[in-house]
Short mmCIF file of C-alpha atoms and ligand atoms in Angstrom, two decimals:
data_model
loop_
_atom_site.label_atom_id
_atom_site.label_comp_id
_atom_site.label_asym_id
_atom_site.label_seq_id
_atom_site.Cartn_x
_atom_site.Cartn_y
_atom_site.Cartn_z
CA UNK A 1 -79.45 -105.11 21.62
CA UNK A 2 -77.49 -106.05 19.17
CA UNK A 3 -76.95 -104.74 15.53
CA UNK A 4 -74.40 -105.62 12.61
CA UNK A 5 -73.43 -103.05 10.57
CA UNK A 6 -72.31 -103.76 6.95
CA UNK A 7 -69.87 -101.36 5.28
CA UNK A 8 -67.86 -101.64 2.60
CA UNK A 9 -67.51 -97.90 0.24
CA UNK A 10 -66.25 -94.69 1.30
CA UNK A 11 -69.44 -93.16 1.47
CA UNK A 12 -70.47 -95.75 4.02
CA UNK A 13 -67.33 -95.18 6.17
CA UNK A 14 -68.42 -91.76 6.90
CA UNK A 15 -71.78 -91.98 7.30
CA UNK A 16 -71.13 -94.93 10.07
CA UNK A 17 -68.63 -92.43 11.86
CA UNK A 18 -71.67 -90.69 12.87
CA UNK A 19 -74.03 -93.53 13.54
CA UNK A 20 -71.54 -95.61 15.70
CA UNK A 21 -70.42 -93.22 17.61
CA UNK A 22 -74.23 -92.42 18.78
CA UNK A 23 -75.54 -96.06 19.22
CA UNK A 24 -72.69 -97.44 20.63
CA UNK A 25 -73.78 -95.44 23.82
CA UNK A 26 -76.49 -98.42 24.03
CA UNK A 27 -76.03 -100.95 21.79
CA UNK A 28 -73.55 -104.10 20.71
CA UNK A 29 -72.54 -103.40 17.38
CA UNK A 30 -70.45 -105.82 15.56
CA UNK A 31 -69.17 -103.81 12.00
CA UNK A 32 -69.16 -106.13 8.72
CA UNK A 33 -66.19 -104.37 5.98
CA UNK A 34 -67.23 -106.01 3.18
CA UNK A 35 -63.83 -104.63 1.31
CA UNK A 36 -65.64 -103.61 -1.64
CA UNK A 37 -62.86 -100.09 -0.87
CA UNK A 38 -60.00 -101.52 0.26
CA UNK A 39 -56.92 -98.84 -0.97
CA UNK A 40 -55.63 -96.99 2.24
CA UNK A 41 -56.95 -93.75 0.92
CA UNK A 42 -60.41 -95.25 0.60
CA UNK A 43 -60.67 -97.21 3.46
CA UNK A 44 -58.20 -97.47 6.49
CA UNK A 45 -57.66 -93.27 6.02
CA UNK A 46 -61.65 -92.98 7.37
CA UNK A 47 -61.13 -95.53 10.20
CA UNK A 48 -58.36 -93.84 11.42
CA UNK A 49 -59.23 -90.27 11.10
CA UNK A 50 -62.76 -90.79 11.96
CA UNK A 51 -62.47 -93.08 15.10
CA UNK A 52 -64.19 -96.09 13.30
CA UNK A 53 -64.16 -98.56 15.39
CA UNK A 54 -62.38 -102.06 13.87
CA UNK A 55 -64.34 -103.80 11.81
CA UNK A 56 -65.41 -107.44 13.78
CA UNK A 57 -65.45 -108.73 10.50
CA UNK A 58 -63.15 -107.97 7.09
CA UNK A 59 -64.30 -109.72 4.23
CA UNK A 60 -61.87 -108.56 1.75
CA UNK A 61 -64.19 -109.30 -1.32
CA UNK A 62 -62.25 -106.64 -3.30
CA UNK A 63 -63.28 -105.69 -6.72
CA UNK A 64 -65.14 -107.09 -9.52
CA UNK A 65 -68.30 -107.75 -11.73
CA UNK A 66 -71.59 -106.88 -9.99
CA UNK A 67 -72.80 -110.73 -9.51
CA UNK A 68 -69.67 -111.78 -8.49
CA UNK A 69 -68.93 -108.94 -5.91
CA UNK A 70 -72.60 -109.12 -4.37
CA UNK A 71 -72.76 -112.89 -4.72
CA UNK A 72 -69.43 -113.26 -2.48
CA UNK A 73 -70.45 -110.99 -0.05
CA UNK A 74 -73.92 -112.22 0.08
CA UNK A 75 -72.61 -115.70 1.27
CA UNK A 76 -70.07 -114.60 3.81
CA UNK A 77 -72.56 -112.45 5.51
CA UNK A 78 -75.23 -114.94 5.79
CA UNK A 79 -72.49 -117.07 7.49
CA UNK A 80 -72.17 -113.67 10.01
CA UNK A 81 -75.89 -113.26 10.51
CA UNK A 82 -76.31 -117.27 11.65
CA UNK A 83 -72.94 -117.35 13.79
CA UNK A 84 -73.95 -113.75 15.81
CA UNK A 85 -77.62 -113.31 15.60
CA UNK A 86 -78.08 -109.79 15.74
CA UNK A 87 -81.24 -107.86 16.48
CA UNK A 88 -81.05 -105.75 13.30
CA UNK A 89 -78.72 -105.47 10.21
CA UNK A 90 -78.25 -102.42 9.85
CA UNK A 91 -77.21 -100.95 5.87
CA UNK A 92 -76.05 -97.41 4.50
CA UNK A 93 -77.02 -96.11 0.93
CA UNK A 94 -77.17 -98.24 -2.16
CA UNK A 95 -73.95 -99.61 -2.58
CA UNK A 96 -73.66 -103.34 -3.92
CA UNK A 97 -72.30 -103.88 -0.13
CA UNK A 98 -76.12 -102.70 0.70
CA UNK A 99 -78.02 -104.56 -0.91
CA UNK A 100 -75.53 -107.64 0.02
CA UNK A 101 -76.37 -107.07 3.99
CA UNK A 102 -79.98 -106.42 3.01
CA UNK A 103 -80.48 -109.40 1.19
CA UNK A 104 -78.87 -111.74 3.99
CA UNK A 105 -80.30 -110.25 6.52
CA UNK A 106 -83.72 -110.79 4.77
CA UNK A 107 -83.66 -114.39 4.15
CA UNK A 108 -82.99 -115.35 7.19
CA UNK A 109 -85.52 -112.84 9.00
CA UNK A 110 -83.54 -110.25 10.94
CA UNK A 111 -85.23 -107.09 10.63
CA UNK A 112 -83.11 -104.46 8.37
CA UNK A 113 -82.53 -101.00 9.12
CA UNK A 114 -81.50 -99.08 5.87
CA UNK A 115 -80.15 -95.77 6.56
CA UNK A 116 -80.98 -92.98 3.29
CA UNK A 117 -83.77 -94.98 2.48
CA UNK A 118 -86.47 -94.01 -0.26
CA UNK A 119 -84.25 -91.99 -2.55
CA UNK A 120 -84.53 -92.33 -6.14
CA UNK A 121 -82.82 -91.24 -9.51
CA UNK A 122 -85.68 -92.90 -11.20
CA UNK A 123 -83.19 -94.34 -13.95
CA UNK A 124 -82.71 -97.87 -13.23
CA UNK A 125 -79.55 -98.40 -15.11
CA UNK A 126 -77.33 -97.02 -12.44
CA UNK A 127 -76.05 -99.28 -10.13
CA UNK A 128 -76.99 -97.69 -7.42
CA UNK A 129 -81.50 -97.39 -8.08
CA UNK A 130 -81.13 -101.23 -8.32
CA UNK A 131 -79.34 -100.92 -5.22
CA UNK A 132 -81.57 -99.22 -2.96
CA UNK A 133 -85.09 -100.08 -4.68
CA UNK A 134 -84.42 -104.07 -3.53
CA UNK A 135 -83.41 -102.86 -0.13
CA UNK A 136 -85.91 -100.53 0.69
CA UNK A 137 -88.58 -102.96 -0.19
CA UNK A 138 -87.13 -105.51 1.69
CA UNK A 139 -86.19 -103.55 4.95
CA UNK A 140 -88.34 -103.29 8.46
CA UNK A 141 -87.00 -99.71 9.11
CA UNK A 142 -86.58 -96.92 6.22
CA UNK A 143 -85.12 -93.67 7.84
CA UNK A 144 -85.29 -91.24 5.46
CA UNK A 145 -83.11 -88.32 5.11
CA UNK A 146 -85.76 -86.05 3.69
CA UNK A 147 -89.62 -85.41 2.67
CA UNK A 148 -89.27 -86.79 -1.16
CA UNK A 149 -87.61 -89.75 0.16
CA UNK A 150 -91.15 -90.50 2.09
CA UNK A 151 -93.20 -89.24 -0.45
CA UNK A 152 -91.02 -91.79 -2.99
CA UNK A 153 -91.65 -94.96 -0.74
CA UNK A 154 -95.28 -93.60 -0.38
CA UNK A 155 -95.51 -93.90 -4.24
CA UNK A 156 -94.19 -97.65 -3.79
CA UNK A 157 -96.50 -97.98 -1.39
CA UNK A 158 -94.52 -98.48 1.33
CA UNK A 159 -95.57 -96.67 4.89
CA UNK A 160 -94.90 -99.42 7.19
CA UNK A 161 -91.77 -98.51 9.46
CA UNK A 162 -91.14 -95.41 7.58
CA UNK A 163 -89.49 -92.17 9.11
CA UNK A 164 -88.12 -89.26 8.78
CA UNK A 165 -84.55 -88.72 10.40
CA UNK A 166 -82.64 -86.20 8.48
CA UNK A 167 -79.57 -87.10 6.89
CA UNK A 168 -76.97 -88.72 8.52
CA UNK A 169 -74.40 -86.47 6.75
CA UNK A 170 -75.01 -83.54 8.06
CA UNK A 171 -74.45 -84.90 11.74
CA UNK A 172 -71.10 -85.72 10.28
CA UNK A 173 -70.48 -82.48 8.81
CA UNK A 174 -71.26 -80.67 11.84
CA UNK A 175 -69.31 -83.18 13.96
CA UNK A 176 -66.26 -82.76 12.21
CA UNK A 177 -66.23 -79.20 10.49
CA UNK A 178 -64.24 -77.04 13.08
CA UNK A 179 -61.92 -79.85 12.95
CA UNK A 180 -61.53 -79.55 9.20
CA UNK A 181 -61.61 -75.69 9.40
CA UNK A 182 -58.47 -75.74 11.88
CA UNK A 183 -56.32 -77.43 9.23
CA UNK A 184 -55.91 -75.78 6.00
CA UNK A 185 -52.37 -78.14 4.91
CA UNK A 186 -54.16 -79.23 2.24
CA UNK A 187 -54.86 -75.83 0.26
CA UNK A 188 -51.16 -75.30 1.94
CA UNK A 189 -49.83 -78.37 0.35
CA UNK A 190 -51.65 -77.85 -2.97
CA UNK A 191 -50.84 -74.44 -3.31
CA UNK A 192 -54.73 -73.24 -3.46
CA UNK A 193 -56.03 -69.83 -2.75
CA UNK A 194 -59.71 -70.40 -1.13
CA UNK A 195 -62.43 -69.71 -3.37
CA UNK A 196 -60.16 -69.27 -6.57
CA UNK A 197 -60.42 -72.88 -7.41
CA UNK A 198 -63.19 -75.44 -9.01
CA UNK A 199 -63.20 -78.76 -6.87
CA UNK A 200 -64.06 -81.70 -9.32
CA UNK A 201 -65.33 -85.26 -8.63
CA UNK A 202 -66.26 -87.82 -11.32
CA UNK A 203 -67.09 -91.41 -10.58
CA UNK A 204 -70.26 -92.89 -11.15
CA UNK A 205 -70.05 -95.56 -13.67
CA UNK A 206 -73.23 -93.79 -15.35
CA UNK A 207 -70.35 -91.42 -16.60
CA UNK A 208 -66.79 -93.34 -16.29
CA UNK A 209 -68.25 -96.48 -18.09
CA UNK A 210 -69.67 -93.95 -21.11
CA UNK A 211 -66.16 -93.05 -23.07
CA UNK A 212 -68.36 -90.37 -24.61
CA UNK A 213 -70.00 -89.06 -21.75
CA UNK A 214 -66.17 -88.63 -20.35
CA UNK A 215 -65.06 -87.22 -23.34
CA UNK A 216 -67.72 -84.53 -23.06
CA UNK A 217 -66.97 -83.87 -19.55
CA UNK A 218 -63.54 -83.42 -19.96
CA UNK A 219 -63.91 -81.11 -22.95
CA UNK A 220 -65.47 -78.95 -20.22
CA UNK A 221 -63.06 -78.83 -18.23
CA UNK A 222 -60.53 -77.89 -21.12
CA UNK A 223 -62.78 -75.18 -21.69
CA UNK A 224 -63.04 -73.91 -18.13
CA UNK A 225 -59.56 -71.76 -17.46
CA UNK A 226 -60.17 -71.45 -13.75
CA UNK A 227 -57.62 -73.40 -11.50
CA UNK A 228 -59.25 -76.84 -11.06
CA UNK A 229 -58.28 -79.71 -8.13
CA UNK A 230 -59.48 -82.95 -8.77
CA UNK A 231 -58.94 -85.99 -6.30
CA UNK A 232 -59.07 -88.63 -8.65
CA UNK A 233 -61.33 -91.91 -7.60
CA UNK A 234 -59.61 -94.97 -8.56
CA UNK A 235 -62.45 -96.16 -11.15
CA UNK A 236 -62.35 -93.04 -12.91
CA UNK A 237 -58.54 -93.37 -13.23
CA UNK A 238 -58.21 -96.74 -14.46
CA UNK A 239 -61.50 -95.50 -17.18
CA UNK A 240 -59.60 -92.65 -18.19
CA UNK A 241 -56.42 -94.49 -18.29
CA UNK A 242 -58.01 -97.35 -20.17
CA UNK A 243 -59.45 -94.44 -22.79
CA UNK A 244 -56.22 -92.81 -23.51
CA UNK A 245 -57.41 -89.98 -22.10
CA UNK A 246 -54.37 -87.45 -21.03
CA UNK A 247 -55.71 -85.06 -17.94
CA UNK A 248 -52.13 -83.05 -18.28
CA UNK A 249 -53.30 -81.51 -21.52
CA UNK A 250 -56.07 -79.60 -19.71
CA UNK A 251 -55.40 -76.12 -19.00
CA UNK A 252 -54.91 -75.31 -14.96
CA UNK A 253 -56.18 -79.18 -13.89
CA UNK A 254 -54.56 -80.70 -10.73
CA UNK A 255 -55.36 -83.88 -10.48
CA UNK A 256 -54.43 -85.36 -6.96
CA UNK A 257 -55.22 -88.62 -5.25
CA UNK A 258 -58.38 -89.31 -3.31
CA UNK A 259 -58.31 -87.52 0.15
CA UNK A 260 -59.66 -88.10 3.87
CA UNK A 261 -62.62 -86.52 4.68
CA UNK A 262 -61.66 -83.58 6.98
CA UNK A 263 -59.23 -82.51 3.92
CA UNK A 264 -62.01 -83.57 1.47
CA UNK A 265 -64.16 -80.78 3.81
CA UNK A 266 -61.40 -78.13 3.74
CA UNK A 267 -61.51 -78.52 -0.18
CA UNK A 268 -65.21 -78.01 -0.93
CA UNK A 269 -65.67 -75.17 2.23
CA UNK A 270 -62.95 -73.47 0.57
CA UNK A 271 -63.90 -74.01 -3.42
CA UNK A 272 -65.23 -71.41 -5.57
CA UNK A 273 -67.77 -73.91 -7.25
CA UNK A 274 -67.82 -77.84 -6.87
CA UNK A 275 -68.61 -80.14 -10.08
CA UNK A 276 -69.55 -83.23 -9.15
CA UNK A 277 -71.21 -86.36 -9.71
CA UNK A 278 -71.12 -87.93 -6.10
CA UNK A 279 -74.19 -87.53 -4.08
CA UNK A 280 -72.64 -86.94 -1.09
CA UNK A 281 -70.70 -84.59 -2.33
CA UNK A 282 -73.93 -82.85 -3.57
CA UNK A 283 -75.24 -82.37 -0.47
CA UNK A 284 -71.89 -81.51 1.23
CA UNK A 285 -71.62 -78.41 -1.24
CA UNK A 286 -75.08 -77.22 -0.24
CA UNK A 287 -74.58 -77.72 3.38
CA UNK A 288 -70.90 -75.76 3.14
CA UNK A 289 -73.07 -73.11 1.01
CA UNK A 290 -70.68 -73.74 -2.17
CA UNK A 291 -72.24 -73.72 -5.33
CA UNK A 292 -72.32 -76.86 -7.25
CA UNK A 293 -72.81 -78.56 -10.78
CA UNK A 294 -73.71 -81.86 -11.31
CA UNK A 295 -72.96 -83.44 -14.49
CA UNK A 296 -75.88 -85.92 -14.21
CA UNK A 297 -79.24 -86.50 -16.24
CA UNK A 298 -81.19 -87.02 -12.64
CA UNK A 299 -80.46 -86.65 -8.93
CA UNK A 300 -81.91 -88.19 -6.21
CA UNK A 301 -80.96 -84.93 -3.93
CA UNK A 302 -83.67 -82.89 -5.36
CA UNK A 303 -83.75 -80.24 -2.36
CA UNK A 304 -80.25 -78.96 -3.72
CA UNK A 305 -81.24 -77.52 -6.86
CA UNK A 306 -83.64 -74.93 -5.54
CA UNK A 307 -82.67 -71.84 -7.05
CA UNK A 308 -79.35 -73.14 -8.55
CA UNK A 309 -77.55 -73.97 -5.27
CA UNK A 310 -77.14 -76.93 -7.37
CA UNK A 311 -77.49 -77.54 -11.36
CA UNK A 312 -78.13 -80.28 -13.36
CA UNK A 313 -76.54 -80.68 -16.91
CA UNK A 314 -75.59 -83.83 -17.88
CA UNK A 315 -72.46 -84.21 -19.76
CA UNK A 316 -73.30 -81.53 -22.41
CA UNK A 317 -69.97 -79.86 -22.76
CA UNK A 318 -71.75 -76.46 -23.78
CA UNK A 319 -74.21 -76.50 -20.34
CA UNK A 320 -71.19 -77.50 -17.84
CA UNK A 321 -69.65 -74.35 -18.74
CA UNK A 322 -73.03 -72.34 -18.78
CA UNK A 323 -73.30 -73.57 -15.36
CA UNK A 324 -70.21 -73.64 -14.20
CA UNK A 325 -69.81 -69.37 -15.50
CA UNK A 326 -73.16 -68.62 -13.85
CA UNK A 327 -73.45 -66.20 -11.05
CA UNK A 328 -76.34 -67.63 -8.55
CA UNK A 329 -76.94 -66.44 -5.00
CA UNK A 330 -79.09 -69.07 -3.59
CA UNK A 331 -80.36 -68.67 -0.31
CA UNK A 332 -80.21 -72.09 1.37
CA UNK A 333 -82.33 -73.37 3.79
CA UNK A 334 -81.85 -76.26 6.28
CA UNK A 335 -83.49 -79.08 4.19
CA UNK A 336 -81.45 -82.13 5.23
CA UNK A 337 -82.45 -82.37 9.07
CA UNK A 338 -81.27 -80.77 12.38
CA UNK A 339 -77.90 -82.76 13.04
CA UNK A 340 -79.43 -84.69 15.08
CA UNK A 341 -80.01 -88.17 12.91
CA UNK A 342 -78.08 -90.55 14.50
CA UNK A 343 -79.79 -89.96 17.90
CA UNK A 344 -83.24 -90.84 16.31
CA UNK A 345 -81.92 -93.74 14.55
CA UNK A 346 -80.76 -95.11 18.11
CA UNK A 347 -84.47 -93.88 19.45
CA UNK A 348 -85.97 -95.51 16.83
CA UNK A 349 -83.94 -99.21 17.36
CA UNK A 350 -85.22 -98.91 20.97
CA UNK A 351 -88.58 -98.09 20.18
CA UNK A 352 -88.82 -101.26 17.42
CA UNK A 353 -87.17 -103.72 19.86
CA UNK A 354 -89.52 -102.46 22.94
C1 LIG B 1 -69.16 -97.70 -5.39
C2 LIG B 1 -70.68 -97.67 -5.43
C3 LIG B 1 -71.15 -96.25 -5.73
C4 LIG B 1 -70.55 -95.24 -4.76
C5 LIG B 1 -69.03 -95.41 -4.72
C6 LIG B 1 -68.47 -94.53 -3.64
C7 LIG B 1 -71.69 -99.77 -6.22
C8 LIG B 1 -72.38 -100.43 -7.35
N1 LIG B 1 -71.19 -98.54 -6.48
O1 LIG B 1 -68.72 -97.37 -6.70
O2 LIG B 1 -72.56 -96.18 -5.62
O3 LIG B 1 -70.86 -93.95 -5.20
O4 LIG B 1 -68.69 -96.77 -4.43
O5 LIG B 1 -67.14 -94.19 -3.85
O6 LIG B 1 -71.62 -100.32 -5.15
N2 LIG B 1 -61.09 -99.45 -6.97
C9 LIG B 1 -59.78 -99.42 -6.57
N3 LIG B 1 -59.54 -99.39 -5.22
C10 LIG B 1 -60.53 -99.38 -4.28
C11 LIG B 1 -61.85 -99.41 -4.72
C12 LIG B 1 -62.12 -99.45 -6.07
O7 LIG B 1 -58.84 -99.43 -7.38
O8 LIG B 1 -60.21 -99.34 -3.08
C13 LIG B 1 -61.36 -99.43 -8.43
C14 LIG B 1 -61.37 -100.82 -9.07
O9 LIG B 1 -60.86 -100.69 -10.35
C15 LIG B 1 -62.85 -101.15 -9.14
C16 LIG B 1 -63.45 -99.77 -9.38
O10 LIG B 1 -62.63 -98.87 -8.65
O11 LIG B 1 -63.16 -102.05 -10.14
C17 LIG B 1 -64.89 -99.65 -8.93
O12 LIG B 1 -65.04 -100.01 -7.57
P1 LIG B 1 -66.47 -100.49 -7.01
O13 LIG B 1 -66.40 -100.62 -5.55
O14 LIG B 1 -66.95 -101.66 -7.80
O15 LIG B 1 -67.44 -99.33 -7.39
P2 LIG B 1 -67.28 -97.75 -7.20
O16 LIG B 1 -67.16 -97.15 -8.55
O17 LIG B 1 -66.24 -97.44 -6.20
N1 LIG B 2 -64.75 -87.92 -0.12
C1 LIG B 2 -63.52 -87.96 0.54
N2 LIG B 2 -62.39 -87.90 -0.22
C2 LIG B 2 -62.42 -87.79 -1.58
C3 LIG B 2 -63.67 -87.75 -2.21
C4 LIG B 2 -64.83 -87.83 -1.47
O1 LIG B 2 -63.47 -88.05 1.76
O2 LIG B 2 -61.33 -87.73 -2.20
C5 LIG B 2 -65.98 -88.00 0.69
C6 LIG B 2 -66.95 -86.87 0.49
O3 LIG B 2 -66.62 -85.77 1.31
C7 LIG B 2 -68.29 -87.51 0.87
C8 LIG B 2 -68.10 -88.94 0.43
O4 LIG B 2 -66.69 -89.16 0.29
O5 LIG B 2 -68.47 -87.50 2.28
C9 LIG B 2 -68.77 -89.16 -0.88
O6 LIG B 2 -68.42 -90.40 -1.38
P1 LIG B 2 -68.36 -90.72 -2.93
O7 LIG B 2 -68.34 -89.48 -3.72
O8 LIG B 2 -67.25 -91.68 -3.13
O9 LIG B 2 -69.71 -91.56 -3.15
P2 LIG B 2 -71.24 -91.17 -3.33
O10 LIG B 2 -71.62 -90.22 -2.26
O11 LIG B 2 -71.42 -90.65 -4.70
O12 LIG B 2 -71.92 -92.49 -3.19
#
């Protein structure tokens, strides 16, 4: 059997850690980096750390206008597809990379595994809905990562080759979590007390693309005194840089520069609260049992916000620091699968192909 695998964001790096490493047990997998990230620290620092195998392919697309970016890699995978004929493409998420792989693989009739399928935000002017709407209706396998993600294809009416599989980042917390609990150089080296400090991450270009929205956001933070560490994506720096916006003027902020994972892990296990607008980083906090606030309108990562484990404000100043000043004591359950994902995702390319 073989599968190509079509990566190209951060997100997608560590979610593949955990998929390869299962699959490759059985299967020829070829690895497509689309090099939509292509900075050391959000790229090469996963491969390395994470034992991702080198990519077969490097496309080094780079940066640049949605069309353009998707267009580009659209072409050079179709090229890929017809040269190695794989059994399945398989895609992570809804990244523009995503729906590039889906959308090759598609016209020329390989069957498409899309790994997170059926979650929505329901607001189709992120990036991101576009994203994984197109690709789940065009894929032959959609393993979910939880209940609504079913019930959301169900409402699409899609049932065919639906399943499922828990998510895929919880195999890679639990894979990796000792490891990241053994080394604590990064509180160390930023001179952080555990739980005495807010973790921030801001990037979606629902928020860094709104100056307002920003603004709002980082009046919050001004208005929060508590020791805050914020690894910085690169979008949101060139936003804020392109805004005029000065971080330094806000009280107790360290901004740093985007970390690997097992540090990124040390920093949210360790955090008093986590404010966020990642959604991996949503579900990270509620598997490390950290309290989080996401300054969205919607998530698609509705489990996490049963009582409070994870709130949603927006960018209202005034409810960011409601949120972030509330006490909650959620109990969490195990909502997000047993681990185990990648395993069925291998079981479940057997299973098709048989
Ligand atoms: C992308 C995904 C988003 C995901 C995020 C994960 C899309 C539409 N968006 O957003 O869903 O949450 O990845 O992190 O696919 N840049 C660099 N160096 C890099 C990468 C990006 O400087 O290595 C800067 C460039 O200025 C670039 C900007 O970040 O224009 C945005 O990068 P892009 O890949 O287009 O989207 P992300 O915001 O990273
Ligand atoms: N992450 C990381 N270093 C950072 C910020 C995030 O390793 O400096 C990890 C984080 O732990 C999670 C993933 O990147 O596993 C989330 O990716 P991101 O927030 O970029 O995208 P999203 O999940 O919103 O698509």
């Amino acid at each position: 059997m073989k599968v190509l695998t079509i990566l190209g964001a951060r997100p997608q790096f560590i979610k593949a850690a955990a998929v390869s490493r299962v699959i490759r047990e059985e299967v020829t997998e070829l690895i497509v980096h689309t090099g939509q990230h292509y900075d050391a620290n959000m790229s090469d620092i996963f491969f390395e750390e994470l034992n991702i195998p080198k990519p077969d392919y490097h496309l080094g697309i780079g940066s640049g206008n949605h069309g353009k970016q998707t267009g580009e890699m659209l072409a050079k995978i179709e090229e890929i597809i017809l040269t190695e004929t794989p059994d399945f493409v398989l895609v992570y998420g809804d990244t523009n990379s995503t729906l590039a792989g889906a959308l090759a693989a598609a016209k020329l009739h390989v069957p498409i595994v899309h790994i997170e399928a059926g979650l929505r935000s329901f607001n189709k002017k992120m990036p991101e809905e576009v994203n994984r709407i197109l690709t789940d209706h065009i894929s032959t396998l959609l393993l979910c990562p939880t209940d609504t993600a079913i019930q959301n294809l169900t409402n699409e009416h899609i049932s065919e080759g639906v399943y499922n599989v828990g998510d895929v980042m919880y195999d890679a917390v639990l894979y990796n979590k000792e490891l990241a609990a053994s080394s604590t150089t990064i509180l160390e080296r930023e001179n952080l007390t555990a739980k005495d400090y807010l973790l921030i991450t801001i990037h979606r270009a629902e928020n860094t693309d709104d100056v307002d929205r920003m603004k709002s956001i980082l009046d919050a933070f001004s208005q929060i005194p508590d020791k805050k560490v914020w690894p910085i994506h690169p979008r949101t720096k060139h936003k804020l840089e392109d805004y005029g916006f000065k971080l330094d003027q806000i009280p107790n902020l360290y901004v740093i520069e985007p970390v690997g994972y097992l540090d990124m892990l040390s920093l949210e296990t360790n955090a008093k609260k986590i404010v966020t607008d990642s959604g991996g980083v949503q579900k990270e906090a509620y598997f490390a049992e950290v309290p989080c606030v996401t300054v969205r309108d919607q998530t698609e990562w509705v489990e996490t916000l049963i009582e409070d484990a994870n709130i949603l404000t927006g960018t209202d100043t005034d409810k960011i620091v409601a949120a972030v000043n509330k006490k909650v004591t959620p109990s969490y359950t195990p909502v997000f699968g047993d681990g185990k994902t990648s395993e069925k995702v291998l079981a479940l390319l057997k299973e098709y192909l048989a």
